[in-house]
PDB file of C-alpha atoms in Angstrom:
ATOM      1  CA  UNK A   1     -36.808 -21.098  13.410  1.00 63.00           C
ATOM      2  CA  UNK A   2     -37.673 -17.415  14.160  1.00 72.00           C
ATOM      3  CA  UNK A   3     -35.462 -15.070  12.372  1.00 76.00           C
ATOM      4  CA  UNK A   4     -34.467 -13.213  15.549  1.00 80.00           C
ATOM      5  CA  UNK A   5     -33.196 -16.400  17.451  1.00 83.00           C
ATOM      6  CA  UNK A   6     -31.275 -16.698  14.636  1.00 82.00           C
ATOM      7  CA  UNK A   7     -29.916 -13.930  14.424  1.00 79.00           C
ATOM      8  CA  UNK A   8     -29.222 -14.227  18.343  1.00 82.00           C
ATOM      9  CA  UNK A   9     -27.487 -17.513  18.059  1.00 81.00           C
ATOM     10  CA  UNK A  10     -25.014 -16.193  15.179  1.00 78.00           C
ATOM     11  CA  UNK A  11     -24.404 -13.177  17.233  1.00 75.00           C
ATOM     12  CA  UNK A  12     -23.456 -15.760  20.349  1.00 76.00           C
ATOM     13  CA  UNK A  13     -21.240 -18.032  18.188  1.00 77.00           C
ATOM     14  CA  UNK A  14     -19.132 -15.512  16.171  1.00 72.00           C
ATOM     15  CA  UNK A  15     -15.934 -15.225  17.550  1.00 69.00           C
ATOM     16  CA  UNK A  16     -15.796 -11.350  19.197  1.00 68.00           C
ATOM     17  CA  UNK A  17     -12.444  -9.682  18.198  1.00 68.00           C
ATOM     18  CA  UNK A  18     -10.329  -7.706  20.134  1.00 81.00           C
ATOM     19  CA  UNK A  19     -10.162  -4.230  18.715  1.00 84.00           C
ATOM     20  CA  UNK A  20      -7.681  -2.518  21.063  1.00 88.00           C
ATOM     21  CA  UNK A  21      -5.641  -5.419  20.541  1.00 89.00           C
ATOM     22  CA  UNK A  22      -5.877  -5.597  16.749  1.00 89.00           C
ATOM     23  CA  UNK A  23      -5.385  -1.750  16.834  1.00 91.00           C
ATOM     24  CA  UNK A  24      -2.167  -1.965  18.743  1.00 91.00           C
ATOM     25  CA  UNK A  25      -0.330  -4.703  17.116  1.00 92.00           C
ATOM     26  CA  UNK A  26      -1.389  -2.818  13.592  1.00 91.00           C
ATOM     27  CA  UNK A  27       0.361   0.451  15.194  1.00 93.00           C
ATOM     28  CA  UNK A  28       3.555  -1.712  15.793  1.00 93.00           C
ATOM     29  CA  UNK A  29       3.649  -3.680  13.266  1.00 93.00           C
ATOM     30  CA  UNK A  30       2.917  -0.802  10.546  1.00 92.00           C
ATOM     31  CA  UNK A  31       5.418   1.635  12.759  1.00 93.00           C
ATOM     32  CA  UNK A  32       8.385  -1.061  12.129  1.00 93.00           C
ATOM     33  CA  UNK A  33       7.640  -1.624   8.508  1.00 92.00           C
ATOM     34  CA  UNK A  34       8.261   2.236   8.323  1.00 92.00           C
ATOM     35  CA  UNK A  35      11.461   2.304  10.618  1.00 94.00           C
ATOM     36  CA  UNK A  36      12.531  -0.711   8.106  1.00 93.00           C
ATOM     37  CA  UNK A  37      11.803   1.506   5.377  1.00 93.00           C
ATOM     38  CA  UNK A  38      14.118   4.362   7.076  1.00 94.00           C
ATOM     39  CA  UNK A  39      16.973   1.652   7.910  1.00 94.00           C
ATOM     40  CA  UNK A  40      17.107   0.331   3.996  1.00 93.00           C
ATOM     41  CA  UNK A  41      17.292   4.739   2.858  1.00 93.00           C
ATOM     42  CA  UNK A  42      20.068   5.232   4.574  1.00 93.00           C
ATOM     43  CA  UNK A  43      21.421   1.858   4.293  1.00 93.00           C
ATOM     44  CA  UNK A  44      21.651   2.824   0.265  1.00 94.00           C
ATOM     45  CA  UNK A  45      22.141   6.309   0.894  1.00 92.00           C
ATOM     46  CA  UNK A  46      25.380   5.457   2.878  1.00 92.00           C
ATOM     47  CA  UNK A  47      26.642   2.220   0.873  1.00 91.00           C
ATOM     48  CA  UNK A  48      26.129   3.058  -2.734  1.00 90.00           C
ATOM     49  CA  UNK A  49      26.127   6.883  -2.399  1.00 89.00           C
ATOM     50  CA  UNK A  50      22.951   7.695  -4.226  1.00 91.00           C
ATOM     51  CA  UNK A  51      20.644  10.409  -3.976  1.00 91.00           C
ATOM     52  CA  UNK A  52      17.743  10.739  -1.534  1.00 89.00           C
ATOM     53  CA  UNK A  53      15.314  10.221  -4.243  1.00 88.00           C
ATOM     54  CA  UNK A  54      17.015   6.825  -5.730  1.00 90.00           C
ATOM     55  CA  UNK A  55      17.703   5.368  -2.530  1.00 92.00           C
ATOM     56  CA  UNK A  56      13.311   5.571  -1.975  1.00 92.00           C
ATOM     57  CA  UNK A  57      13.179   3.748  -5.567  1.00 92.00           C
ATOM     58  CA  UNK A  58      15.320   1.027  -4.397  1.00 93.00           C
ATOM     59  CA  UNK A  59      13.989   1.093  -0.891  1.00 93.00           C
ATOM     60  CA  UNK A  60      10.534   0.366  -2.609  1.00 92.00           C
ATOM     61  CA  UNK A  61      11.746  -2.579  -5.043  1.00 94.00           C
ATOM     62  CA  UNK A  62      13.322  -4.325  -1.768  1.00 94.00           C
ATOM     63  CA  UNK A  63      10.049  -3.954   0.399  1.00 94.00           C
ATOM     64  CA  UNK A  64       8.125  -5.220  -2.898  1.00 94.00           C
ATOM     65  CA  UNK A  65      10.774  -7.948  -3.428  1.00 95.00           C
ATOM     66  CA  UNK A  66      10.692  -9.514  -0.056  1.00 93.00           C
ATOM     67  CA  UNK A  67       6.526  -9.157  -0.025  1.00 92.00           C
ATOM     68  CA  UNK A  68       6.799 -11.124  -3.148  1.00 94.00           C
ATOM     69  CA  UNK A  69       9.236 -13.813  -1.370  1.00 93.00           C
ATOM     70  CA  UNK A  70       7.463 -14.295   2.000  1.00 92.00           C
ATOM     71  CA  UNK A  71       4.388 -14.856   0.301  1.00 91.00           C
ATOM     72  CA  UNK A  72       5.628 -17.136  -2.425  1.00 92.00           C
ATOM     73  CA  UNK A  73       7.270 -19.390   0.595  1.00 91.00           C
ATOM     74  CA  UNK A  74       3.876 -19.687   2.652  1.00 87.00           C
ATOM     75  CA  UNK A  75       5.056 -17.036   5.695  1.00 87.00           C
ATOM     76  CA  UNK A  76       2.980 -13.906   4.594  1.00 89.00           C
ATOM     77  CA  UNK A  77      -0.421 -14.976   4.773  1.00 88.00           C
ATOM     78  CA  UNK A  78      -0.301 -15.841   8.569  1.00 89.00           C
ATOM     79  CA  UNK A  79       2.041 -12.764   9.175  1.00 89.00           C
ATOM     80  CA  UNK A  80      -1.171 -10.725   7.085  1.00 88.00           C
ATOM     81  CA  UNK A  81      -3.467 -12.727   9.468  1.00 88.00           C
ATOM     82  CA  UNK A  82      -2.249 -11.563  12.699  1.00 87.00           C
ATOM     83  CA  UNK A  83      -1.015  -7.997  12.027  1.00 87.00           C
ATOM     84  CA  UNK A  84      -4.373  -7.080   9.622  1.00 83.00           C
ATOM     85  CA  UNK A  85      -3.563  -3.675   8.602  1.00 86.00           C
ATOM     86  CA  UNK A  86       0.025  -3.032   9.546  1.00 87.00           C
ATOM     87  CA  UNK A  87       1.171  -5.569   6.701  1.00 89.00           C
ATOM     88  CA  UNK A  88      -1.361  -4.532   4.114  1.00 88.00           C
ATOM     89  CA  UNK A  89      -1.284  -0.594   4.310  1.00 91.00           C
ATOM     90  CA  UNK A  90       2.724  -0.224   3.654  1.00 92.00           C
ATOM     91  CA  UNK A  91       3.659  -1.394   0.416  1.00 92.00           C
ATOM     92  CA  UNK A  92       3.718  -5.177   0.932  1.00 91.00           C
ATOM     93  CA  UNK A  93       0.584  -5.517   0.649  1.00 90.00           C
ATOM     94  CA  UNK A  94       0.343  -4.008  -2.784  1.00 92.00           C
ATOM     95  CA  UNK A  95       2.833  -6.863  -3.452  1.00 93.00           C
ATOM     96  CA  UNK A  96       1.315  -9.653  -1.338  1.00 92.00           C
ATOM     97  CA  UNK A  97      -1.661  -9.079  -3.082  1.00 92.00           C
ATOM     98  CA  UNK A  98      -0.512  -9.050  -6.745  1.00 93.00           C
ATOM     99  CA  UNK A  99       1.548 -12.389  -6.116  1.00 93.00           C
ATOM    100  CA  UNK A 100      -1.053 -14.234  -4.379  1.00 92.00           C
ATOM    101  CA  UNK A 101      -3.455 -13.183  -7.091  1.00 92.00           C
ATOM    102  CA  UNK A 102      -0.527 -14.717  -9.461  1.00 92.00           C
ATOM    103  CA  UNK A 103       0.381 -17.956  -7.140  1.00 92.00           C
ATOM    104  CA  UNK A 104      -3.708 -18.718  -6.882  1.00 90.00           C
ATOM    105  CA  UNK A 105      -4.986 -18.688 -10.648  1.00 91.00           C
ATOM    106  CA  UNK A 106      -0.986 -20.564 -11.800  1.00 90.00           C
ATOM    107  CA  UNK A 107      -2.653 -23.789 -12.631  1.00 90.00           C
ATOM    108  CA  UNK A 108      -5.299 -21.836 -15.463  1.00 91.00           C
ATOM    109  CA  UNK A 109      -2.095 -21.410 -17.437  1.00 89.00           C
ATOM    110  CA  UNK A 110       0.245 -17.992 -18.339  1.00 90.00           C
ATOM    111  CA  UNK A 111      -2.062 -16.092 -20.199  1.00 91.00           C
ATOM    112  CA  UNK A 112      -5.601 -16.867 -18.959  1.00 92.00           C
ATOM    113  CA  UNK A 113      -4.237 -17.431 -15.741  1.00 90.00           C
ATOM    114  CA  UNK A 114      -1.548 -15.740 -14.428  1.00 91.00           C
ATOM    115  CA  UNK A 115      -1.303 -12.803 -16.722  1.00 91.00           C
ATOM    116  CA  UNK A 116      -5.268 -12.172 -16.870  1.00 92.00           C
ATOM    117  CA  UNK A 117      -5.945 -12.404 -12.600  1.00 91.00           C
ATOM    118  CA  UNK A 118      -2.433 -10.366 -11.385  1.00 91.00           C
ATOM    119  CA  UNK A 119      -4.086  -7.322 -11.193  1.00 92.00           C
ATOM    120  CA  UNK A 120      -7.482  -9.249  -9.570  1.00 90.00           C
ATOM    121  CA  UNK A 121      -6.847  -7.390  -6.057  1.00 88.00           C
ATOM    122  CA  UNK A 122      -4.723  -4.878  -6.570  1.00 92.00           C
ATOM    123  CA  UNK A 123      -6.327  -3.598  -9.904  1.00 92.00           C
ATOM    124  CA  UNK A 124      -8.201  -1.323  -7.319  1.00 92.00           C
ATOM    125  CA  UNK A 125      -5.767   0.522  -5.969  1.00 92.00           C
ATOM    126  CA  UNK A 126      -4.173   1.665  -9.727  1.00 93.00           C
ATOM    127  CA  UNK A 127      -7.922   2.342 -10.713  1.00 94.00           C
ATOM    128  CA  UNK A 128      -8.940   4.727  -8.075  1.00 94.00           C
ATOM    129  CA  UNK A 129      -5.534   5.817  -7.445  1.00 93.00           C
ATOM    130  CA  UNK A 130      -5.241   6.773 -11.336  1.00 94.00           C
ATOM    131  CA  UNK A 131      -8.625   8.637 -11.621  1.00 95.00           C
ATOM    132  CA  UNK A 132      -8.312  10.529  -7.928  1.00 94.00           C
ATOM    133  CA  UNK A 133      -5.270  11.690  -9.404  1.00 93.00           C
ATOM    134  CA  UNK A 134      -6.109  13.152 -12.663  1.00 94.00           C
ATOM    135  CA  UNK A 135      -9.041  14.771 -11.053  1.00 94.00           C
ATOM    136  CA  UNK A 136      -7.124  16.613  -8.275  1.00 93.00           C
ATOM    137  CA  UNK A 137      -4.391  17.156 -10.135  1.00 91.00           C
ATOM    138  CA  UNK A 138      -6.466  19.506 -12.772  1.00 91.00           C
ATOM    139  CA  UNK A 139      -8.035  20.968  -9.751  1.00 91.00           C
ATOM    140  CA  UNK A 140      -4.756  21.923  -8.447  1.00 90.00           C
ATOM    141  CA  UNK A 141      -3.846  22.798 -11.946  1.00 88.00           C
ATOM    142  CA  UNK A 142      -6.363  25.285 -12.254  1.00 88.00           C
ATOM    143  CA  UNK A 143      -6.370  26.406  -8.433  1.00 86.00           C
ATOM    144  CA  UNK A 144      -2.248  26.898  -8.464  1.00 81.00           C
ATOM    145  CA  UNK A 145      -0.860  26.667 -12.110  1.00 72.00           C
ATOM    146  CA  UNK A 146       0.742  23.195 -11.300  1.00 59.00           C
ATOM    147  CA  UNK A 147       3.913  24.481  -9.679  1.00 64.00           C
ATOM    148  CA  UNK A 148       5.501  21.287  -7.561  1.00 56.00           C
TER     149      UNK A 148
ATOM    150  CA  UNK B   1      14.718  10.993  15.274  1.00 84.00           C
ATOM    151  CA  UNK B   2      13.843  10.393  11.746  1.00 88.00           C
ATOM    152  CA  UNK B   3      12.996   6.820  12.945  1.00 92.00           C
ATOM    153  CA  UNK B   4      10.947   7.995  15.704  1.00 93.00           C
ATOM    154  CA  UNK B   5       9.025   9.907  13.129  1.00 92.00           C
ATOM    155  CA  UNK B   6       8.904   6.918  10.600  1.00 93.00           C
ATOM    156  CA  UNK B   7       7.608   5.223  13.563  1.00 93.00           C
ATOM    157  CA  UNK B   8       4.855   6.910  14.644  1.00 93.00           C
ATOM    158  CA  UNK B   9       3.552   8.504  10.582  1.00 93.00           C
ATOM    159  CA  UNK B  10       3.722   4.745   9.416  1.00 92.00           C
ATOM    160  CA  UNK B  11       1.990   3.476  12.273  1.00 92.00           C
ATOM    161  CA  UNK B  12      -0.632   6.070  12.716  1.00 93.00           C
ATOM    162  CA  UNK B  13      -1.348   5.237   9.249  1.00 92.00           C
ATOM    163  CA  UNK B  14      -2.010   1.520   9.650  1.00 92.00           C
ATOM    164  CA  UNK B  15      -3.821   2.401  13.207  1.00 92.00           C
ATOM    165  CA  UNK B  16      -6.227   4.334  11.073  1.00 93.00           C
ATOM    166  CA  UNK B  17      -6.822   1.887   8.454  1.00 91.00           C
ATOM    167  CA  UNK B  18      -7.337  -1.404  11.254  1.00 90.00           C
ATOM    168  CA  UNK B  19     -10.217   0.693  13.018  1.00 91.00           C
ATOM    169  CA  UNK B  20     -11.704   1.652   9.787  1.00 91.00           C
ATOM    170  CA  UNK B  21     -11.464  -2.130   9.001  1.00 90.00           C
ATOM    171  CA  UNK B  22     -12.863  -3.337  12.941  1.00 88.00           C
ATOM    172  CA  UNK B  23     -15.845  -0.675  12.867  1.00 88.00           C
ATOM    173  CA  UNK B  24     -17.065  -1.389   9.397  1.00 89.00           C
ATOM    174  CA  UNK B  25     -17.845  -3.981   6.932  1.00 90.00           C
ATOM    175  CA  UNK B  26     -15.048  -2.914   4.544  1.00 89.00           C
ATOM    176  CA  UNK B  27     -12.512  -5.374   3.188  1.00 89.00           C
ATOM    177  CA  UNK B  28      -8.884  -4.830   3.132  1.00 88.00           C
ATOM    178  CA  UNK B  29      -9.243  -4.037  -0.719  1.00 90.00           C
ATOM    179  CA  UNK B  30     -11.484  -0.890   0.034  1.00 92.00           C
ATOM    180  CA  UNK B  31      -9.204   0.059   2.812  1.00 91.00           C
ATOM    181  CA  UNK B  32      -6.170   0.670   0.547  1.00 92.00           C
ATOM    182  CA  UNK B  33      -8.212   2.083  -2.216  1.00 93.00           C
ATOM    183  CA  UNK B  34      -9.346   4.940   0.341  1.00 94.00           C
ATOM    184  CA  UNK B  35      -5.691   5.559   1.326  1.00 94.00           C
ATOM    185  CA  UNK B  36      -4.883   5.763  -2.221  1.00 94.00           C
ATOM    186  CA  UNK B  37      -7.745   8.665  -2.778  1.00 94.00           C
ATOM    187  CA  UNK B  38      -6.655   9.842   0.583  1.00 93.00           C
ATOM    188  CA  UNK B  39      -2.579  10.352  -0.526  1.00 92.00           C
ATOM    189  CA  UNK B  40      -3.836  12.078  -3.653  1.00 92.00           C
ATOM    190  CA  UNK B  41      -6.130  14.665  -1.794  1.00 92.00           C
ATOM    191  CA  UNK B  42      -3.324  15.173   0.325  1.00 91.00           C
ATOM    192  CA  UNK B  43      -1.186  16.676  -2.481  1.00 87.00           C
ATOM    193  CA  UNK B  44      -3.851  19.753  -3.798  1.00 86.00           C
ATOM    194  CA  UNK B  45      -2.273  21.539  -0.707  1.00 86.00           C
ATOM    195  CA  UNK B  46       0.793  19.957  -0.502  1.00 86.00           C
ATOM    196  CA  UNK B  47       0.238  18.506   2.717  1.00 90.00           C
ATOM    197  CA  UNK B  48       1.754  15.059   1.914  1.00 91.00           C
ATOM    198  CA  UNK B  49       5.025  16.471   0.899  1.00 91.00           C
ATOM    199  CA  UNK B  50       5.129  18.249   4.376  1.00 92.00           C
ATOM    200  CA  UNK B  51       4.847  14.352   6.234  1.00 92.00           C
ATOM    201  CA  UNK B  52       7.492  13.218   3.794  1.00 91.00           C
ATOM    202  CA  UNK B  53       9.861  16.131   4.862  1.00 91.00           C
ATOM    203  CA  UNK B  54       9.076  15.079   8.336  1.00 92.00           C
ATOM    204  CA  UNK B  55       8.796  11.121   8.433  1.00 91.00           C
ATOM    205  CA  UNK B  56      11.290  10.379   5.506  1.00 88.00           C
ATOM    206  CA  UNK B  57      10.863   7.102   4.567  1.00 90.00           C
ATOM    207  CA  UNK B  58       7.840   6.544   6.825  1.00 90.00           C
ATOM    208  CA  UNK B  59       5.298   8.821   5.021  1.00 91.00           C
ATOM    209  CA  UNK B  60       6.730   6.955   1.572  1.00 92.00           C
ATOM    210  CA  UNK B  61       6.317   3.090   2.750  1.00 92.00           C
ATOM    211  CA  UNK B  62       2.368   3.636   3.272  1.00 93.00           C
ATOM    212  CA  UNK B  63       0.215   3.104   0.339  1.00 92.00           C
ATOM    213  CA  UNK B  64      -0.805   6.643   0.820  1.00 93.00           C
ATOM    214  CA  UNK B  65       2.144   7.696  -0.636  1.00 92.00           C
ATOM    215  CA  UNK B  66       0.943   5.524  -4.211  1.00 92.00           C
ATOM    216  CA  UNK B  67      -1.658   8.365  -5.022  1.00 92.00           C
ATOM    217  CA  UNK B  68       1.038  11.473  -3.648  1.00 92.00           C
ATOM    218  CA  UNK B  69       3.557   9.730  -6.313  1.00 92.00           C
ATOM    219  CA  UNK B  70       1.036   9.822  -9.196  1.00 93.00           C
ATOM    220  CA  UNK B  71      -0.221  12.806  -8.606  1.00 92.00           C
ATOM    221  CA  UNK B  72       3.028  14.433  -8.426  1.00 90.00           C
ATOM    222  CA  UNK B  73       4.045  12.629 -11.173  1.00 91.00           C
ATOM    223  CA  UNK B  74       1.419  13.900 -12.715  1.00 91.00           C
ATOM    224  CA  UNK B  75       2.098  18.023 -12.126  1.00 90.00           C
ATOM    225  CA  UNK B  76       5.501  17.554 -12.622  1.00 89.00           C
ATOM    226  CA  UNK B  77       4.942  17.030 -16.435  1.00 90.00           C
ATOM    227  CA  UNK B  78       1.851  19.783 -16.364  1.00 89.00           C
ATOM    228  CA  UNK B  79       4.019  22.264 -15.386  1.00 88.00           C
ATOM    229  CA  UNK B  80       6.251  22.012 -18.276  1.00 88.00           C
ATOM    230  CA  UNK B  81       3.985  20.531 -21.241  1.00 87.00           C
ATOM    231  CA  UNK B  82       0.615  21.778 -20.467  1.00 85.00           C
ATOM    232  CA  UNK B  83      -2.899  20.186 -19.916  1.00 88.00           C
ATOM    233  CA  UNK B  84      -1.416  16.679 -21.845  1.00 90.00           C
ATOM    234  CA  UNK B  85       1.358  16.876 -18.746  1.00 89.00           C
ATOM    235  CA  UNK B  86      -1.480  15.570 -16.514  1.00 90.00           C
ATOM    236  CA  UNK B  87      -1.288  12.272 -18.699  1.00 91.00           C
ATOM    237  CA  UNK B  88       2.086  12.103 -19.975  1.00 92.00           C
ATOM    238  CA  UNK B  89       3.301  12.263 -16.502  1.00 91.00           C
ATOM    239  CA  UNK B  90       1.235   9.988 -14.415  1.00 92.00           C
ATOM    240  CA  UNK B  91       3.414   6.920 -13.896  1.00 92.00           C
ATOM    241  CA  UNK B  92       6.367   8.937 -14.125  1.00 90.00           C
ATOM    242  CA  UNK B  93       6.832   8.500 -10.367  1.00 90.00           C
ATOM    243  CA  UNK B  94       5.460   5.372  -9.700  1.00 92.00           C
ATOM    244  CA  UNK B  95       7.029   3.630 -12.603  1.00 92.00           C
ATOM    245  CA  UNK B  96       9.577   1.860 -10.611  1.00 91.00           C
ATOM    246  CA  UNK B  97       7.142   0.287  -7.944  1.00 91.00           C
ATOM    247  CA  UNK B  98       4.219  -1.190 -10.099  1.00 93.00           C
ATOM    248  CA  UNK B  99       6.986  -2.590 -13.047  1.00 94.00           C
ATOM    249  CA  UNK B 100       9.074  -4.080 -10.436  1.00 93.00           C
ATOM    250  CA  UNK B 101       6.321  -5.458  -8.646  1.00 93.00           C
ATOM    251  CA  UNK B 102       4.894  -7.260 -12.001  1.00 94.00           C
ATOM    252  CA  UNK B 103       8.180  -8.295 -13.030  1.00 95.00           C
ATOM    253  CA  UNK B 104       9.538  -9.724  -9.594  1.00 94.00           C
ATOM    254  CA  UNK B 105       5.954 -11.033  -8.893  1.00 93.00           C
ATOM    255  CA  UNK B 106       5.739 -12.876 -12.780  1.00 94.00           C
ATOM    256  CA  UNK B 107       9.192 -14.544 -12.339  1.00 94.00           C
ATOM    257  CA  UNK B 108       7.811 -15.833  -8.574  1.00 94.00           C
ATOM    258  CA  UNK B 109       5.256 -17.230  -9.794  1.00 92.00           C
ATOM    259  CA  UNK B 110       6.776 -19.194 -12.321  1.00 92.00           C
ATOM    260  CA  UNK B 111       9.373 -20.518 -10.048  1.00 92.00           C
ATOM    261  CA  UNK B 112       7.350 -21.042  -6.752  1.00 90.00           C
ATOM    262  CA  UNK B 113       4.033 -23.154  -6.676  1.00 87.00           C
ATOM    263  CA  UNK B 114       1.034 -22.151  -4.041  1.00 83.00           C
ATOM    264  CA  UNK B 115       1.253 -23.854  -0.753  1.00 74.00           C
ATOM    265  CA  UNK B 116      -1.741 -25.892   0.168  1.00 62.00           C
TER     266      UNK B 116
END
């Protein structure tokens, strides 16, 4: 078979996806993750009286916690599925990622398993974000003295 | 109004990331690792800390707002102990997410098994 008709007849069986679709359940989907976010500050702000600052610490561990649950119980993946990038740019994804990195490479035992493949997808993101970081951080170091 | 902000910063953010990942051939794991470079550029200027004064919680849930945390982190500790700051205080911010996500995500693991 010629290359081209190939080409053609993959082109005419791949399913097309809708971007304005995909775009606007993203925007919802990521916009409620953040008003979620907002609910659980003030919800510790209010209830156990801590600092602005704190009450984003814990507001973090509970997003990361119930990533960590939904995907363990089977729920996340579909969820990740549908809504693309408005479940994997807030910070479940960082923790759907990390536990189904975990979950998948269980059976090649603890060390060589779990604890050498958690950082498999995720790795990435502490990489670049580290070394991004340290660059323009001296650059802003040496442009502005450091003041925060 | 703090939610409307949240709202619209958090999904702006994802809105940006789906077209990047419709239009090209980059994976999800590029995606994040841009936003991550991204959130740290932000802070030379300190533009990110101006969307976290104005979306609260919003500007903080994106991953974005992993690279503002460890570079802030970061000049916190410069400002006080010098060049070695830059290293000393990296995780300083960030300390809290990535332990709790190992931890919570090691003890999962051992209780749950993988579906399918």
């Amino acid at each position: 078979m010629e290359k081209n008709t190939y080409k053609q007849i993959v082109k005419k069986y791949t399913p097309k996806e809708n971007r304005l679709f995909n775009g606007f359940v993203a925007f919802v989907s990521g916009g409620l993750m953040g008003v979620i976010g907002q609910a659980l500050v003030t919800f510790y702000e209010r209830m156990l009286d801590v600092p602005n600052k704190e009450a984003l610490s814990y507001m973090m561990i509970t997003l990361i916690f119930i990533g960590c649950l939904l995907t363990c119980l089977g729920f996340f993946d579909k969820w990740v599925h549908f809504c693309k990038a408005g479940l994997f740019v807030p910070i479940t994804g960082f923790a759907h990622a990390m536990q189904s990195a975990a979950l998948d490479y269980k059976k090649e035992g603890l060390v060589t398993g779990i604890g050498a493949n958690m950082f498999k997808l995720t790795g990435s993101v502490i990489i670049f974000g580290v070394v991004s970081a340290y660059v323009f951080g001296l650059l802003r170091f040496i442009l502005f003295g450091g003041n925060v | 109004m703090i939610y409307l902000n949240s709202f619209l910063f958090c999904g702006i953010v994802c809105l940006i990331g789906e077209i990047i990942l419709d239009n090209t051939k980059l994976t999800a794991g590029h995606v994040t690792s841009i936003f991550v470079v991204v959130g740290a550029f932000l802070d030379i200027f300190g533009i990110y800390d101006k969307f976290i004064l104005w979306a609260g919680a919003g500007a903080c849930v994106p991953i974005t707002s992993f690279g503002h945390s460890l570079i802030h982190g970061a000049l916190a500790k410069a400002s006080n102990e010098g060049l070695i700051g830059l290293m000393l205080g990296m995780f300083d911010l960030t300390a809290t997410g990535i332990t709790a996500a190992i931890v919570i995500s090691f003890i999962l693991a051992m209780i749950f098994n993988p579906k399918d």
